[in-house]
Amino acid sequence: MNPTMLQGFHWYSEGNGELYKQMKNESDHLVELGISAVWFPPAYKSAGGGYSVGYDPYDLFDLGEFEQKGTVSTKYGNKKQYLDCTKALQEKGILFLKSTASVEGKNGISL
């Protein structure tokens, strides 16, 4: 079978913090469909807090576990949900691909 990647989000994904939980719960169905990889948005806290799609980094080390930018979770969920999702997909042989975004910081240091 040819490898098949699913883009697991879109620009207008709901900001309800449920993406990771939903993808974990759908992992068996993804296997049935022949999905071999899922592409996810950046997992870290972004400048837009819980409303950001993730391409405006704020804290590269906050995966949804600290109160920042008005929320603990990111738009897609919290750190535990993120780790549970990655584990569930990997246990089923599905590759977890995460987007990243870099930005030059306020002090001129590239992140």
PDB file of C-alpha atoms in Angstrom:
ATOM      1  CA  MET A   1       0.000   0.000   0.000  1.00  0.00           C
ATOM      2  CA  ASN A   2       1.226   3.505  -0.776  1.00  0.00           C
ATOM      3  CA  PRO A   3       1.919   5.782   2.201  1.00  0.00           C
ATOM      4  CA  THR A   4      -0.921   8.227   2.812  1.00  0.00           C
ATOM      5  CA  MET A   5      -0.638  11.365   4.932  1.00  0.00           C
ATOM      6  CA  LEU A   6      -3.605  13.151   6.457  1.00  0.00           C
ATOM      7  CA  GLN A   7      -3.450  16.853   7.254  1.00  0.00           C
ATOM      8  CA  GLY A   8      -5.000  16.608  10.720  1.00  0.00           C
ATOM      9  CA  PHE A   9      -6.072  20.250  10.970  1.00  0.00           C
ATOM     10  CA  HIS A  10      -7.065  23.231   8.879  1.00  0.00           C
ATOM     11  CA  TRP A  11      -6.848  26.986   9.263  1.00  0.00           C
ATOM     12  CA  TYR A  12     -10.391  27.195  10.591  1.00  0.00           C
ATOM     13  CA  SER A  13     -10.148  24.271  13.026  1.00  0.00           C
ATOM     14  CA  GLU A  14     -12.312  24.914  16.056  1.00  0.00           C
ATOM     15  CA  GLY A  15     -10.446  26.405  18.976  1.00  0.00           C
ATOM     16  CA  ASN A  16     -12.054  24.132  21.521  1.00  0.00           C
ATOM     17  CA  GLY A  17      -8.906  22.261  22.592  1.00  0.00           C
ATOM     18  CA  GLU A  18     -10.248  18.925  21.315  1.00  0.00           C
ATOM     19  CA  LEU A  19      -8.070  18.155  18.264  1.00  0.00           C
ATOM     20  CA  TYR A  20      -5.575  15.868  20.014  1.00  0.00           C
ATOM     21  CA  LYS A  21      -8.309  13.988  21.869  1.00  0.00           C
ATOM     22  CA  GLN A  22     -10.351  13.624  18.682  1.00  0.00           C
ATOM     23  CA  MET A  23      -7.405  12.315  16.649  1.00  0.00           C
ATOM     24  CA  LYS A  24      -6.489   9.850  19.399  1.00  0.00           C
ATOM     25  CA  ASN A  25     -10.076   8.568  19.465  1.00  0.00           C
ATOM     26  CA  GLU A  26     -10.083   8.258  15.659  1.00  0.00           C
ATOM     27  CA  SER A  27      -6.763   6.381  15.486  1.00  0.00           C
ATOM     28  CA  ASP A  28      -8.349   2.964  14.797  1.00  0.00           C
ATOM     29  CA  HIS A  29     -10.427   4.467  11.994  1.00  0.00           C
ATOM     30  CA  LEU A  30      -7.324   6.111  10.517  1.00  0.00           C
ATOM     31  CA  VAL A  31      -5.641   2.703  10.370  1.00  0.00           C
ATOM     32  CA  GLU A  32      -8.716   1.251   8.617  1.00  0.00           C
ATOM     33  CA  LEU A  33      -8.499   4.058   6.043  1.00  0.00           C
ATOM     34  CA  GLY A  34      -4.837   3.274   5.375  1.00  0.00           C
ATOM     35  CA  ILE A  35      -3.476   6.511   6.851  1.00  0.00           C
ATOM     36  CA  SER A  36       0.241   6.112   7.525  1.00  0.00           C
ATOM     37  CA  ALA A  37       1.043   9.638   8.779  1.00  0.00           C
ATOM     38  CA  VAL A  38      -0.826  12.583  10.276  1.00  0.00           C
ATOM     39  CA  TRP A  39       0.431  16.160   9.976  1.00  0.00           C
ATOM     40  CA  PHE A  40      -0.304  18.342  13.005  1.00  0.00           C
ATOM     41  CA  PRO A  41       0.016  22.091  13.621  1.00  0.00           C
ATOM     42  CA  PRO A  42       2.687  23.489  15.939  1.00  0.00           C
ATOM     43  CA  ALA A  43       2.063  22.212  19.456  1.00  0.00           C
ATOM     44  CA  TYR A  44       3.471  25.101  21.474  1.00  0.00           C
ATOM     45  CA  LYS A  45       1.741  28.156  22.928  1.00  0.00           C
ATOM     46  CA  SER A  46       1.353  30.899  20.378  1.00  0.00           C
ATOM     47  CA  ALA A  47       0.983  34.649  20.675  1.00  0.00           C
ATOM     48  CA  GLY A  48      -2.754  34.376  20.030  1.00  0.00           C
ATOM     49  CA  GLY A  49      -3.165  31.989  22.979  1.00  0.00           C
ATOM     50  CA  GLY A  50      -6.035  29.530  22.615  1.00  0.00           C
ATOM     51  CA  TYR A  51      -7.195  31.116  19.358  1.00  0.00           C
ATOM     52  CA  SER A  52      -3.968  30.895  17.389  1.00  0.00           C
ATOM     53  CA  VAL A  53      -3.389  28.296  14.692  1.00  0.00           C
ATOM     54  CA  GLY A  54       0.178  28.017  15.968  1.00  0.00           C
ATOM     55  CA  TYR A  55       2.353  29.792  13.436  1.00  0.00           C
ATOM     56  CA  ASP A  56       3.019  32.798  15.692  1.00  0.00           C
ATOM     57  CA  PRO A  57       5.241  31.262  18.408  1.00  0.00           C
ATOM     58  CA  TYR A  58       5.123  32.667  21.909  1.00  0.00           C
ATOM     59  CA  ASP A  59       6.617  29.933  24.148  1.00  0.00           C
ATOM     60  CA  LEU A  60       8.243  27.000  22.393  1.00  0.00           C
ATOM     61  CA  PHE A  61       8.356  25.031  25.668  1.00  0.00           C
ATOM     62  CA  ASP A  62       4.682  25.419  26.619  1.00  0.00           C
ATOM     63  CA  LEU A  63       2.744  22.576  25.008  1.00  0.00           C
ATOM     64  CA  GLY A  64      -0.419  23.516  26.859  1.00  0.00           C
ATOM     65  CA  GLU A  65       0.570  23.210  30.495  1.00  0.00           C
ATOM     66  CA  PHE A  66       1.098  26.770  31.736  1.00  0.00           C
ATOM     67  CA  GLU A  67      -1.313  29.678  32.184  1.00  0.00           C
ATOM     68  CA  GLN A  68      -0.155  32.119  29.513  1.00  0.00           C
ATOM     69  CA  LYS A  69      -1.898  34.306  26.977  1.00  0.00           C
ATOM     70  CA  GLY A  70      -5.206  33.799  28.769  1.00  0.00           C
ATOM     71  CA  THR A  71      -5.256  30.002  28.593  1.00  0.00           C
ATOM     72  CA  VAL A  72      -3.533  26.824  29.709  1.00  0.00           C
ATOM     73  CA  SER A  73      -4.376  24.738  26.627  1.00  0.00           C
ATOM     74  CA  THR A  74      -3.406  25.637  23.095  1.00  0.00           C
ATOM     75  CA  LYS A  75      -6.078  25.856  20.417  1.00  0.00           C
ATOM     76  CA  TYR A  76      -5.694  22.114  19.898  1.00  0.00           C
ATOM     77  CA  GLY A  77      -5.444  20.793  23.461  1.00  0.00           C
ATOM     78  CA  ASN A  78      -3.116  20.448  26.418  1.00  0.00           C
ATOM     79  CA  LYS A  79       0.232  18.713  26.887  1.00  0.00           C
ATOM     80  CA  LYS A  80      -1.265  15.467  28.237  1.00  0.00           C
ATOM     81  CA  GLN A  81      -3.671  15.212  25.291  1.00  0.00           C
ATOM     82  CA  TYR A  82      -0.792  15.909  22.892  1.00  0.00           C
ATOM     83  CA  LEU A  83       1.380  13.176  24.380  1.00  0.00           C
ATOM     84  CA  ASP A  84      -1.543  10.710  24.552  1.00  0.00           C
ATOM     85  CA  CYS A  85      -2.343  11.375  20.900  1.00  0.00           C
ATOM     86  CA  THR A  86       1.245  10.910  19.717  1.00  0.00           C
ATOM     87  CA  LYS A  87       1.528   7.673  21.695  1.00  0.00           C
ATOM     88  CA  ALA A  88      -1.778   6.278  20.386  1.00  0.00           C
ATOM     89  CA  LEU A  89      -0.896   7.018  16.761  1.00  0.00           C
ATOM     90  CA  GLN A  90       2.630   5.652  17.069  1.00  0.00           C
ATOM     91  CA  GLU A  91       1.372   2.447  18.724  1.00  0.00           C
ATOM     92  CA  LYS A  92      -0.800   1.908  15.646  1.00  0.00           C
ATOM     93  CA  GLY A  93       2.114   2.510  13.286  1.00  0.00           C
ATOM     94  CA  ILE A  94       1.007   6.004  12.238  1.00  0.00           C
ATOM     95  CA  LEU A  95       3.757   8.590  11.913  1.00  0.00           C
ATOM     96  CA  PHE A  96       3.105  11.822  13.852  1.00  0.00           C
ATOM     97  CA  LEU A  97       4.369  14.842  11.888  1.00  0.00           C
ATOM     98  CA  LYS A  98       4.424  18.220  13.633  1.00  0.00           C
ATOM     99  CA  SER A  99       4.750  21.606  11.992  1.00  0.00           C
ATOM    100  CA  THR A 100       7.115  24.125  13.460  1.00  0.00           C
ATOM    101  CA  ALA A 101       7.504  27.842  12.973  1.00  0.00           C
ATOM    102  CA  SER A 102      10.476  29.951  13.880  1.00  0.00           C
ATOM    103  CA  VAL A 103      10.475  33.647  14.432  1.00  0.00           C
ATOM    104  CA  GLU A 104      13.032  36.261  15.310  1.00  0.00           C
ATOM    105  CA  GLY A 105      12.547  37.227  18.923  1.00  0.00           C
ATOM    106  CA  LYS A 106      12.194  40.734  20.297  1.00  0.00           C
ATOM    107  CA  ASN A 107      15.859  40.772  21.240  1.00  0.00           C
ATOM    108  CA  GLY A 108      16.968  39.778  17.746  1.00  0.00           C
ATOM    109  CA  ILE A 109      17.697  36.156  18.631  1.00  0.00           C
ATOM    110  CA  SER A 110      16.230  33.626  16.246  1.00  0.00           C
ATOM    111  CA  LEU A 111      14.236  30.890  17.952  1.00  0.00           C
TER     112      LEU A 111
END
